[in-house]
């Protein structure tokens, strides 16, 4: 077989088409298959599988730890370091001990190998004019589990597809993008944080 070629490199024969022997074709296919397998294994090693379940009262301490770490990962540079101090973790543990006994709320966790890597907490049966009965009060996923789908699984477990509201920090673009994907839209209501009026929260609604 011959093909016209305008240029060629030293040592090549212009006009000739390289033909691999059956043995070389088999070897090439083996190399390609091995590459695809190793690439898949590397990807899997960075995407741990997770499960979701209802939070239990005995999760309070671990939830407080994840809650505190999530705040540090999310709000460093915006909030004071006191927001993720050892004292704040103790206060969160006490808060979770109360929240996990409230029948008008739903708390769910995502975990990997028995360790909690994220949570969501929603309140139900709220009676406020012009607002949905459901409010997503909290949802956090550790940075090490970002991109695994844990956040989506948590919001689905806490709310399903129900109409709901949520407050989000104005300067949290990742969270705002996440809520937009879940059909939450601004209703125009803004509130300032008590400890820093320069930090604002926006209310989002899903009808």
PDB file of N, CA, C and O in Angstrom, residues 22 24-34 36:
ATOM      1  N   UNK A  22       0.172  -8.773  13.991  1.00  0.00           N
ATOM      2  CA  UNK A  22      -0.867  -9.171  14.964  1.00  0.00           C
ATOM      3  C   UNK A  22      -0.348  -9.154  16.395  1.00  0.00           C
ATOM      4  O   UNK A  22      -1.067  -8.789  17.319  1.00  0.00           O
ATOM      5  N   UNK A  24       2.001  -7.212  17.675  1.00  0.00           N
ATOM      6  CA  UNK A  24       2.117  -5.833  18.158  1.00  0.00           C
ATOM      7  C   UNK A  24       0.754  -5.210  18.404  1.00  0.00           C
ATOM      8  O   UNK A  24       0.564  -4.430  19.335  1.00  0.00           O
ATOM      9  N   UNK A  25      -0.231  -5.536  17.569  1.00  0.00           N
ATOM     10  CA  UNK A  25      -1.582  -5.017  17.810  1.00  0.00           C
ATOM     11  C   UNK A  25      -2.128  -5.537  19.124  1.00  0.00           C
ATOM     12  O   UNK A  25      -2.749  -4.808  19.889  1.00  0.00           O
ATOM     13  N   UNK A  26      -1.883  -6.807  19.428  1.00  0.00           N
ATOM     14  CA  UNK A  26      -2.346  -7.392  20.685  1.00  0.00           C
ATOM     15  C   UNK A  26      -1.662  -6.718  21.861  1.00  0.00           C
ATOM     16  O   UNK A  26      -2.287  -6.389  22.868  1.00  0.00           O
ATOM     17  N   UNK A  27      -0.357  -6.473  21.733  1.00  0.00           N
ATOM     18  CA  UNK A  27       0.389  -5.811  22.806  1.00  0.00           C
ATOM     19  C   UNK A  27      -0.148  -4.404  23.051  1.00  0.00           C
ATOM     20  O   UNK A  27      -0.310  -3.974  24.186  1.00  0.00           O
ATOM     21  N   UNK A  28      -0.435  -3.670  21.965  1.00  0.00           N
ATOM     22  CA  UNK A  28      -0.964  -2.315  22.090  1.00  0.00           C
ATOM     23  C   UNK A  28      -2.311  -2.314  22.790  1.00  0.00           C
ATOM     24  O   UNK A  28      -2.581  -1.483  23.652  1.00  0.00           O
ATOM     25  N   UNK A  29      -3.155  -3.270  22.428  1.00  0.00           N
ATOM     26  CA  UNK A  29      -4.467  -3.341  23.088  1.00  0.00           C
ATOM     27  C   UNK A  29      -4.313  -3.646  24.573  1.00  0.00           C
ATOM     28  O   UNK A  29      -5.051  -3.118  25.406  1.00  0.00           O
ATOM     29  N   UNK A  30      -3.347  -4.491  24.932  1.00  0.00           N
ATOM     30  CA  UNK A  30      -3.118  -4.816  26.344  1.00  0.00           C
ATOM     31  C   UNK A  30      -2.673  -3.574  27.125  1.00  0.00           C
ATOM     32  O   UNK A  30      -3.118  -3.321  28.237  1.00  0.00           O
ATOM     33  N   UNK A  31      -1.792  -2.775  26.509  1.00  0.00           N
ATOM     34  CA  UNK A  31      -1.326  -1.550  27.162  1.00  0.00           C
ATOM     35  C   UNK A  31      -2.474  -0.579  27.368  1.00  0.00           C
ATOM     36  O   UNK A  31      -2.623   0.030  28.430  1.00  0.00           O
ATOM     37  N   UNK A  32      -3.322  -0.426  26.335  1.00  0.00           N
ATOM     38  CA  UNK A  32      -4.456   0.482  26.446  1.00  0.00           C
ATOM     39  C   UNK A  32      -5.426   0.035  27.529  1.00  0.00           C
ATOM     40  O   UNK A  32      -5.935   0.847  28.304  1.00  0.00           O
ATOM     41  N   UNK A  33      -5.695  -1.272  27.596  1.00  0.00           N
ATOM     42  CA  UNK A  33      -6.611  -1.795  28.617  1.00  0.00           C
ATOM     43  C   UNK A  33      -6.046  -1.579  30.013  1.00  0.00           C
ATOM     44  O   UNK A  33      -6.765  -1.214  30.945  1.00  0.00           O
ATOM     45  N   UNK A  34      -4.739  -1.800  30.170  1.00  0.00           N
ATOM     46  CA  UNK A  34      -4.106  -1.614  31.475  1.00  0.00           C
ATOM     47  C   UNK A  34      -4.172  -0.154  31.906  1.00  0.00           C
ATOM     48  O   UNK A  34      -4.406   0.167  33.072  1.00  0.00           O
ATOM     49  N   UNK A  36      -6.492   2.061  30.985  1.00  0.00           N
ATOM     50  CA  UNK A  36      -7.866   2.402  31.374  1.00  0.00           C
ATOM     51  C   UNK A  36      -8.192   1.874  32.757  1.00  0.00           C
ATOM     52  O   UNK A  36      -8.848   2.545  33.561  1.00  0.00           O
TER      53      UNK A  36
END
